[in-house]
Coordinates of C-alpha atoms in Angstrom, one line a residue:
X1 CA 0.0 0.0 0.0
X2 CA 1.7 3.2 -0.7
X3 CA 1.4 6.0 1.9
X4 CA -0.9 8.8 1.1
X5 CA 1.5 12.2 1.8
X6 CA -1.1 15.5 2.6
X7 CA 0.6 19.0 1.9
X8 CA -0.7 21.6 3.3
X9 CA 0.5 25.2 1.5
X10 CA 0.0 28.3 3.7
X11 CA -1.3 30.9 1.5
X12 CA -1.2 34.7 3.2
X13 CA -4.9 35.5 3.5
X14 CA -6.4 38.5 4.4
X15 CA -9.6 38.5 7.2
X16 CA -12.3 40.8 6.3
X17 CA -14.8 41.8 9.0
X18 CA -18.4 42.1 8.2
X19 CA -18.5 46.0 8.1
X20 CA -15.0 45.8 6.0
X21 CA -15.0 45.5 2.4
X22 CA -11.4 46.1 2.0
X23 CA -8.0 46.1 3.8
X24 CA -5.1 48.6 3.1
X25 CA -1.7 47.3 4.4
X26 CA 0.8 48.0 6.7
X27 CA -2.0 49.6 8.7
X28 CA -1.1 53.0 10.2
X29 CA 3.1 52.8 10.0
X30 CA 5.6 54.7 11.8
X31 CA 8.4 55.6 9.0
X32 CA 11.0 58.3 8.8
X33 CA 11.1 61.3 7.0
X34 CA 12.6 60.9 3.1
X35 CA 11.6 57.0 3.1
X36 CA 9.2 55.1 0.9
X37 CA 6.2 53.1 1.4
X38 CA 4.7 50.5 -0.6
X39 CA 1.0 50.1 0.6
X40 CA -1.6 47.6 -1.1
X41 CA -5.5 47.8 -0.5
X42 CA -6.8 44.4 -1.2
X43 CA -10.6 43.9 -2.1
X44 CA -13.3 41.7 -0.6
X45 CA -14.4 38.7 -3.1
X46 CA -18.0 39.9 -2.0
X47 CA -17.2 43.1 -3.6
X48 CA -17.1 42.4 -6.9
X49 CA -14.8 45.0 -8.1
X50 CA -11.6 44.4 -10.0
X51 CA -8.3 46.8 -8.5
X52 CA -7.6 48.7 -11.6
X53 CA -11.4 50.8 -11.1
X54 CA -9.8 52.0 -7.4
X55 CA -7.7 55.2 -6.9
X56 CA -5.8 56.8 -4.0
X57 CA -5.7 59.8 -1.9
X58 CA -3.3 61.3 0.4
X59 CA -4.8 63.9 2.8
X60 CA -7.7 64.2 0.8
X61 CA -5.4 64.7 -2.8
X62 CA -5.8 62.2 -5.5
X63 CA -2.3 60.1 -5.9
X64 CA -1.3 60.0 -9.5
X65 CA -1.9 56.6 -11.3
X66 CA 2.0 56.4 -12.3
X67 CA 2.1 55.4 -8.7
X68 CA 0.1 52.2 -9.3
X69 CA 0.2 48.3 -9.7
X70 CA -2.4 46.0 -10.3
X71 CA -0.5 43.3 -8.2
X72 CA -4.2 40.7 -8.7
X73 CA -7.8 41.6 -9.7
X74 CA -8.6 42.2 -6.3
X75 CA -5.2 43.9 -4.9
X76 CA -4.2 47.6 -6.2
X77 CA -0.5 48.9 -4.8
X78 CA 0.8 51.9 -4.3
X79 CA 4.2 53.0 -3.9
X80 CA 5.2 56.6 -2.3
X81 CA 8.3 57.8 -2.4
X82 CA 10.4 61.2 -0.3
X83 CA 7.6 61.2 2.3
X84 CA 7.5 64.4 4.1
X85 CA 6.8 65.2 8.1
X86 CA 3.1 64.4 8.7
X87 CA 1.0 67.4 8.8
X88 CA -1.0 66.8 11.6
X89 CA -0.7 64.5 15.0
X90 CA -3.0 62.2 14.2
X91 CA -1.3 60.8 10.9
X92 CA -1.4 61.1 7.0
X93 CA -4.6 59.6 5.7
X94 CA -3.9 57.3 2.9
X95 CA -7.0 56.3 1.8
X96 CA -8.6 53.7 -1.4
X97 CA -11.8 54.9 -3.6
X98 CA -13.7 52.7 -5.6
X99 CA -14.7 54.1 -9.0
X100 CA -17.3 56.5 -7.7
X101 CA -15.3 58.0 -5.1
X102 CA -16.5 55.5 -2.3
X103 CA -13.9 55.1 0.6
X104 CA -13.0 51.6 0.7
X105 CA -10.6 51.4 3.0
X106 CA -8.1 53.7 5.2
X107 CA -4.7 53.9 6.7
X108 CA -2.9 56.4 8.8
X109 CA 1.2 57.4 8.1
X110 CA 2.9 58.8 11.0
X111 CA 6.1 60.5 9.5
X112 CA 8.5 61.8 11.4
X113 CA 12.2 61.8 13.3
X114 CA 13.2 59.8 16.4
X115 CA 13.7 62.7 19.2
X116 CA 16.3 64.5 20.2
X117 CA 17.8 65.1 23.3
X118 CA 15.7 67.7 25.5
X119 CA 17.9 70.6 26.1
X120 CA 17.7 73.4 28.6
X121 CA 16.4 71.4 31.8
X122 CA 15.5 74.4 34.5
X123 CA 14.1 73.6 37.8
X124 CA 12.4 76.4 40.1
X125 CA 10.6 76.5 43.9
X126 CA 8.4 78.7 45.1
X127 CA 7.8 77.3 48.8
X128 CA 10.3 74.9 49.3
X129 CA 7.9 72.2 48.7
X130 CA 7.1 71.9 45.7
X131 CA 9.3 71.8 42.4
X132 CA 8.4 73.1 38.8
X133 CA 10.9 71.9 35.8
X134 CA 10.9 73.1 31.8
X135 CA 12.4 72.1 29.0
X136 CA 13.2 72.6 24.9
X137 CA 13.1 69.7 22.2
X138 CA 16.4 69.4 21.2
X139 CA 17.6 69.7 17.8
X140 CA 14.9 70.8 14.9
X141 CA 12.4 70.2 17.4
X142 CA 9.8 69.0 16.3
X143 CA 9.4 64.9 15.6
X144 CA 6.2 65.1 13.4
X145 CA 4.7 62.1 15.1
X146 CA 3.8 61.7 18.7
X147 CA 6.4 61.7 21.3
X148 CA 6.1 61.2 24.7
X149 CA 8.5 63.3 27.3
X150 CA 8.7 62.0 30.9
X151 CA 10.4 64.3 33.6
X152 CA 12.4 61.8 36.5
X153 CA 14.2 62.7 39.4
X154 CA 15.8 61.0 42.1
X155 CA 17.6 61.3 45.5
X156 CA 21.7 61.8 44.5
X157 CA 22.9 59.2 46.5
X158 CA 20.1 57.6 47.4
X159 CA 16.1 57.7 46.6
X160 CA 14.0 55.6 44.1
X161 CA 13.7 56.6 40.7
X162 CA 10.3 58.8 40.3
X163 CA 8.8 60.4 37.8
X164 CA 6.9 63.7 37.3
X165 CA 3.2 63.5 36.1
X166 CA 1.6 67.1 36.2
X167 CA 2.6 68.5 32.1
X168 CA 2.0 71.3 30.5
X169 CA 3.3 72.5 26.8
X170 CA 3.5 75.5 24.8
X171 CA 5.8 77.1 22.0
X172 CA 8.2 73.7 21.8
X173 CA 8.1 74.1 25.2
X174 CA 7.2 71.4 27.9
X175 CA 6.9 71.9 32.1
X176 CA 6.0 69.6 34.8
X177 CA 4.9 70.6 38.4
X178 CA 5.7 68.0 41.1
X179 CA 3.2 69.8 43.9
X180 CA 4.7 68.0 47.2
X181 CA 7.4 65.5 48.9
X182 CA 10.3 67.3 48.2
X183 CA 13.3 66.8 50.4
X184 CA 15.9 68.9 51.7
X185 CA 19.3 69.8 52.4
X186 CA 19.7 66.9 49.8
X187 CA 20.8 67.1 46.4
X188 CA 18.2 65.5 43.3
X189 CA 18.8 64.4 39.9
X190 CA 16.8 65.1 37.3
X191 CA 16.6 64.4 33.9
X192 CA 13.9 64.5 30.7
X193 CA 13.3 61.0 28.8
X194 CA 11.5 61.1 24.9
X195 CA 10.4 58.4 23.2
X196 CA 8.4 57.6 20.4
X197 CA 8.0 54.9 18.1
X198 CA 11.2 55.6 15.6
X199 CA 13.8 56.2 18.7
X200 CA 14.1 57.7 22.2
X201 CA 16.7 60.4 23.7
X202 CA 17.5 61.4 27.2
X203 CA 18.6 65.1 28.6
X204 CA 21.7 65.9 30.8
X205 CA 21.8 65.1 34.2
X206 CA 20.3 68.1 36.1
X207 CA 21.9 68.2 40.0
X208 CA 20.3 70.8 42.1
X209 CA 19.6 71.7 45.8
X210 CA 16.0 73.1 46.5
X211 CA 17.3 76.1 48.3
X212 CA 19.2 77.1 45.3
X213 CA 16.1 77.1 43.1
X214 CA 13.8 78.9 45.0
X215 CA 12.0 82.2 43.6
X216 CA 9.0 83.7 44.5
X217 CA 6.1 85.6 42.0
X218 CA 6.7 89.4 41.3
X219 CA 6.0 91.6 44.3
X220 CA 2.9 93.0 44.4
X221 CA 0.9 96.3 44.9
X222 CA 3.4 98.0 43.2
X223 CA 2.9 102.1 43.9
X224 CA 4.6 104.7 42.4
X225 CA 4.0 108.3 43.8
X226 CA 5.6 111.8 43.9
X227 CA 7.9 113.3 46.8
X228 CA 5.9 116.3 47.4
X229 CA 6.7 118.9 44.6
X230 CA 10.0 117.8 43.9
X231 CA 9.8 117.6 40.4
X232 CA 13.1 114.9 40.1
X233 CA 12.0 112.3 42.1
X234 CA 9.5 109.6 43.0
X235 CA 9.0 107.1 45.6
X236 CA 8.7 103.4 45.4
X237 CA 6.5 101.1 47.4
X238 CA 5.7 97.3 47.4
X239 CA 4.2 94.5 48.9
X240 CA 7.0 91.0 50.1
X241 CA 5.7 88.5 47.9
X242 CA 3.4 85.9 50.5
X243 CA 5.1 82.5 49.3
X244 CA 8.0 82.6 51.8
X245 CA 6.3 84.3 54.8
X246 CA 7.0 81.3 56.6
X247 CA 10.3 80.4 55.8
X248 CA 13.4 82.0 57.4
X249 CA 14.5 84.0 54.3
X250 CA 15.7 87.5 53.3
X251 CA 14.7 89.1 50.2
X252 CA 16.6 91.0 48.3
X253 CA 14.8 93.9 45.6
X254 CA 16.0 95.1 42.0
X255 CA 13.9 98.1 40.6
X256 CA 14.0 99.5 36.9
X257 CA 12.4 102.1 35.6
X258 CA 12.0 103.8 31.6
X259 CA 10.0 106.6 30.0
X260 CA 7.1 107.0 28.8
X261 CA 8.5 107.2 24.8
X262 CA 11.5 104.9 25.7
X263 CA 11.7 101.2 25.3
X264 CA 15.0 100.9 27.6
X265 CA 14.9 100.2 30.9
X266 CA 17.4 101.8 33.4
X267 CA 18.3 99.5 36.0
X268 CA 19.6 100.4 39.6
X269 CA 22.5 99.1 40.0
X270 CA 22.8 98.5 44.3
X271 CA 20.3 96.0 45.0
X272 CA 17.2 97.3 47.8
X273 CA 18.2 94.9 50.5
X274 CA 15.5 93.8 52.4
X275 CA 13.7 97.1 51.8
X276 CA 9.9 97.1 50.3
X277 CA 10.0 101.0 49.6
X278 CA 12.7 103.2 47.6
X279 CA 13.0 106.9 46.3
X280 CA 14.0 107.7 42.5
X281 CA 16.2 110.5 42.3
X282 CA 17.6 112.6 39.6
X283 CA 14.6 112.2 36.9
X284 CA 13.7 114.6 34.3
X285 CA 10.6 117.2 35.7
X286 CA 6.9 117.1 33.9
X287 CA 7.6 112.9 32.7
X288 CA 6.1 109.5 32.6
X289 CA 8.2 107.2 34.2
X290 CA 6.9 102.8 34.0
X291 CA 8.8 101.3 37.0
X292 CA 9.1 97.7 37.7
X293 CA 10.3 95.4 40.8
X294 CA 11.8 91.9 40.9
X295 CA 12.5 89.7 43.8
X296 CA 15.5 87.5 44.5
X297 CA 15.1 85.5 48.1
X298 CA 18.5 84.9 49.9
X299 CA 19.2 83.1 53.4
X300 CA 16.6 80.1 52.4
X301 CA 17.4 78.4 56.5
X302 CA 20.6 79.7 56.1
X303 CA 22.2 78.7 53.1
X304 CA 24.6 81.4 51.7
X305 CA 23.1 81.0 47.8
X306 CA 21.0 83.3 46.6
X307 CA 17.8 81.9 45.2
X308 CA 16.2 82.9 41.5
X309 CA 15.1 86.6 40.2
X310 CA 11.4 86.3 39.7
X311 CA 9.8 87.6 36.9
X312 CA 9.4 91.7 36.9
X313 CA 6.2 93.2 38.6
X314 CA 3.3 94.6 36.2
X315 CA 4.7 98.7 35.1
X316 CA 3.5 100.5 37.3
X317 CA 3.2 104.5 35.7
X318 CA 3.5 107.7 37.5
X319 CA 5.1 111.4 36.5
X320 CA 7.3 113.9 38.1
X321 CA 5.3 117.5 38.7
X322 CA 6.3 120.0 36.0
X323 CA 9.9 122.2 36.3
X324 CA 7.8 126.0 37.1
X325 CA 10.4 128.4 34.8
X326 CA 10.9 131.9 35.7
X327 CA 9.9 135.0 33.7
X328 CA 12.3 136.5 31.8
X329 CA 13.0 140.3 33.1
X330 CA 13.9 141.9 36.3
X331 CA 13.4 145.4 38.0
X332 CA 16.4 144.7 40.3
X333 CA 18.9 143.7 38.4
X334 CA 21.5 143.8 41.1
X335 CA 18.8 141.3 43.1
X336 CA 18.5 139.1 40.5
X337 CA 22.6 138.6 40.3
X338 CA 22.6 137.9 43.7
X339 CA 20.0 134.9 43.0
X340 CA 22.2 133.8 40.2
X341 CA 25.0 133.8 42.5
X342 CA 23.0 132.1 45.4
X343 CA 21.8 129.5 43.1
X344 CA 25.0 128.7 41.3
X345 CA 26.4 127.6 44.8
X346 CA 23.4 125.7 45.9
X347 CA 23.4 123.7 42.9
X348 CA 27.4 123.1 43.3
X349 CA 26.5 121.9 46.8
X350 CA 23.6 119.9 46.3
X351 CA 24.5 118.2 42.7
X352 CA 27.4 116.7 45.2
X353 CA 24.4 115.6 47.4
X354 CA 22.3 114.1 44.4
X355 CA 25.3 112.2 43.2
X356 CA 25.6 110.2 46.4
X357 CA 22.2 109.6 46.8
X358 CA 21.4 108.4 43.1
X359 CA 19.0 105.4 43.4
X360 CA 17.8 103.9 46.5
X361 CA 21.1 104.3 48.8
X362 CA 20.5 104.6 52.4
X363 CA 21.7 108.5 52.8
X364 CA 19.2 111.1 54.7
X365 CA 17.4 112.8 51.9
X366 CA 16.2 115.3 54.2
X367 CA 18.3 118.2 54.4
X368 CA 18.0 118.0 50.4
X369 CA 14.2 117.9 50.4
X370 CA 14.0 120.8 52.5
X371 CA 16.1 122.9 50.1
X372 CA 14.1 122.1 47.1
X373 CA 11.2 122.7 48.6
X374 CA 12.9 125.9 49.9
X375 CA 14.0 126.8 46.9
X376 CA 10.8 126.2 44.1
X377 CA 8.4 128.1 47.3
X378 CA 11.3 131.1 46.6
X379 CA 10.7 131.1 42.9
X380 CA 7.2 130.7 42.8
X381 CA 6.7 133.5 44.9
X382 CA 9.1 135.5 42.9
X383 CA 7.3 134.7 40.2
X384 CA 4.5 136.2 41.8
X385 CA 5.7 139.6 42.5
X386 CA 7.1 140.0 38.9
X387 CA 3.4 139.5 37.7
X388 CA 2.2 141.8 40.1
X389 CA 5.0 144.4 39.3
X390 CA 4.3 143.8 35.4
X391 CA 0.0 144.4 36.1

């Protein structure tokens, strides 16, 4: 009796589902920017529709015929070549038509680039407890397809590996809050991991200490107001920002100030100190000055670092009163060059006192005030008798 052999050949099928009446293959593809794709939408036998009546579309644009093979009657190919970034996050839709226009079947590209190493990992505090982190995509930035970034940090020499899940993005971009459990006096680790599905990168090693990060928001209640009616100065008040009220801290103040028609900003040179008031001196009479305040916290329980500027404070506008010029014309001459010669060595005096106390230094400004005010009363009411003599 001779043996009966069975062969079986294993012939690729493809499985249609009731509500499918075609199949596009490789369904929605990861592939990199400038390579090819072959695809192939392959018909139902129910269908009864041969492959050369179907046509394809990219993002809604008809592919051009060159592009296609009628690999069976019931399998149409088509082969695209240089494919660029995809255009949106969700993929390129690559879709098959029957004859009338019909959508058959559908398949989404994701073109893109592995990621790049994040760049520019910063870390900031604003209570000692908490711990905000940002970030920039590295290279060209952006990867076309969907990419996942994942903020970790851990203890430096000891600590399990944890990872950050509060994100936020914006203009390439990408911050995480981690709201609580921060240690310190110890140093963390911290690094940014990206991954998609055509490669990964990781960032630098970030090692900080919480005390050195800390900043606070911009101080508020911000006022700006004259000195009386001298006309070359203004004073300065602000509120301590209310993060760090109960941590043992000293704050130290920047100010800057511009006018009105100017977009440069003067800033003071000598930091406030621990001051939440200072008086402008030596600005122009009759302007519009913007004034702005920062924040830098120093002496976080005792560590010698200073912590982070915050941002600037909202301008703030005020102006300095008008400079009240004297008539031309005297009826005592000899008088008037006795006030010339009075003046000349008041202003010789005091211009030594407004050089040292430029800004917001601690010298008494009071012996100055009193002359100023001294000396605008003197010419207002000079001013007054010439009208009167001149009536």
């Amino acid at each position: 009796m001779i043996p009966i052999v069975l062969v079986l050949l294993l012939v690729p099928r493809v499985l249609f589902s009731s509500t499918h009446v075609a199949v596009i293959s490789p369904q929605d593809p990861f592939l990199l920017i400038g390579s090819s794709l072959t695809a192939t939408c392959t018909l139902s036998p129910e269908l009864g529709v041969h492959a050369s009546t179907l046509y394809w579309t990219l993002n809604g644009a008809r592919v051009s015929s060159s592009a296609y093979s009628v690999v069976s009657p019931s399998v149409l190919s088509v082969t695209l070549h240089g494919l660029s970034g995809s255009q949106q996050r969700s993929g390129d839709n690559l879709v098959c038509h029957g004859a009338d226009g019909h959508v058959l079947a559908g398949s989404c590209l994701y073109v893109g680039m592995p990621p790049e190493k994040p760049v520019n990992l910063t870390c900031w505090s604003r209570n000692t407890k908490d711990l905000s982190c940002r970030w920039s995509l590295g290279g060209q930035g952006e990867t076309h397809v969907p990419t996942k970034y994942t903020l970790k940090y851990k203890l430096r020499w000891h600590g399990k590996e944890k990872e950050c899940e509060n994100y936020s993005t914006g203009n390439e971009r990408y911050s995480c809050y981690i709201p609580r459990n921060i240690a310190l006096f110890t140093p963390y680790e911290i690094w940014v991991e990206a991954t998609n599905q055509l490669g990964s990168a990781t960032s630098d090693i970030t090692t900080l200490d919480i005390l050195d990060v800390v900043t606070t928001d911009p101080p508020a209640n911000v006022q700006v107001n004259r000195v009386g009616d001298l006309e070359d100065q203004l004073t300065v008040r602000w509120a301590s920002p209310p993060e760090l009220k109960d941590i043992l801290f000293q704050a130290k103040y920047q100010i800057r100030y511009r006018l009105e028609d100017s977009a440069d900003w003067k800033v003071l040179v000598d930091n406030v100190g621990n001051l939440t008031s200072c008086r402008l001196a030596g600005l122009l009479p009759g302007t519009v000055y913007f004034v702005q305040v920062r924040c830098n916290p120093v002496g976080i329980f005792g560590s010698r670092k200073a912590g982070i500027w915050s941002d600037w404070s909202h301008p703030t506008a005020a102006s300095t009163p008008s400079s009240e010029q004297l008539q031309s014309g005297s009826c005592d001459p000899k008088s008037g060059e006795q006030n010339s010669t009075l003046r000349r060595e008041l202003k010789q005096f005091f211009g030594w006192v407004r050089k040292h106390a430029y800004g917001c230094g601690g010298m008494s400004m009071k012996l100055y005030d009193q002359w100023r005010v001294w000396l605008q009363k003197s010419q207002k009411t000079r001013k007054q008798i010439l009208q009167e003599d001149n009536s």
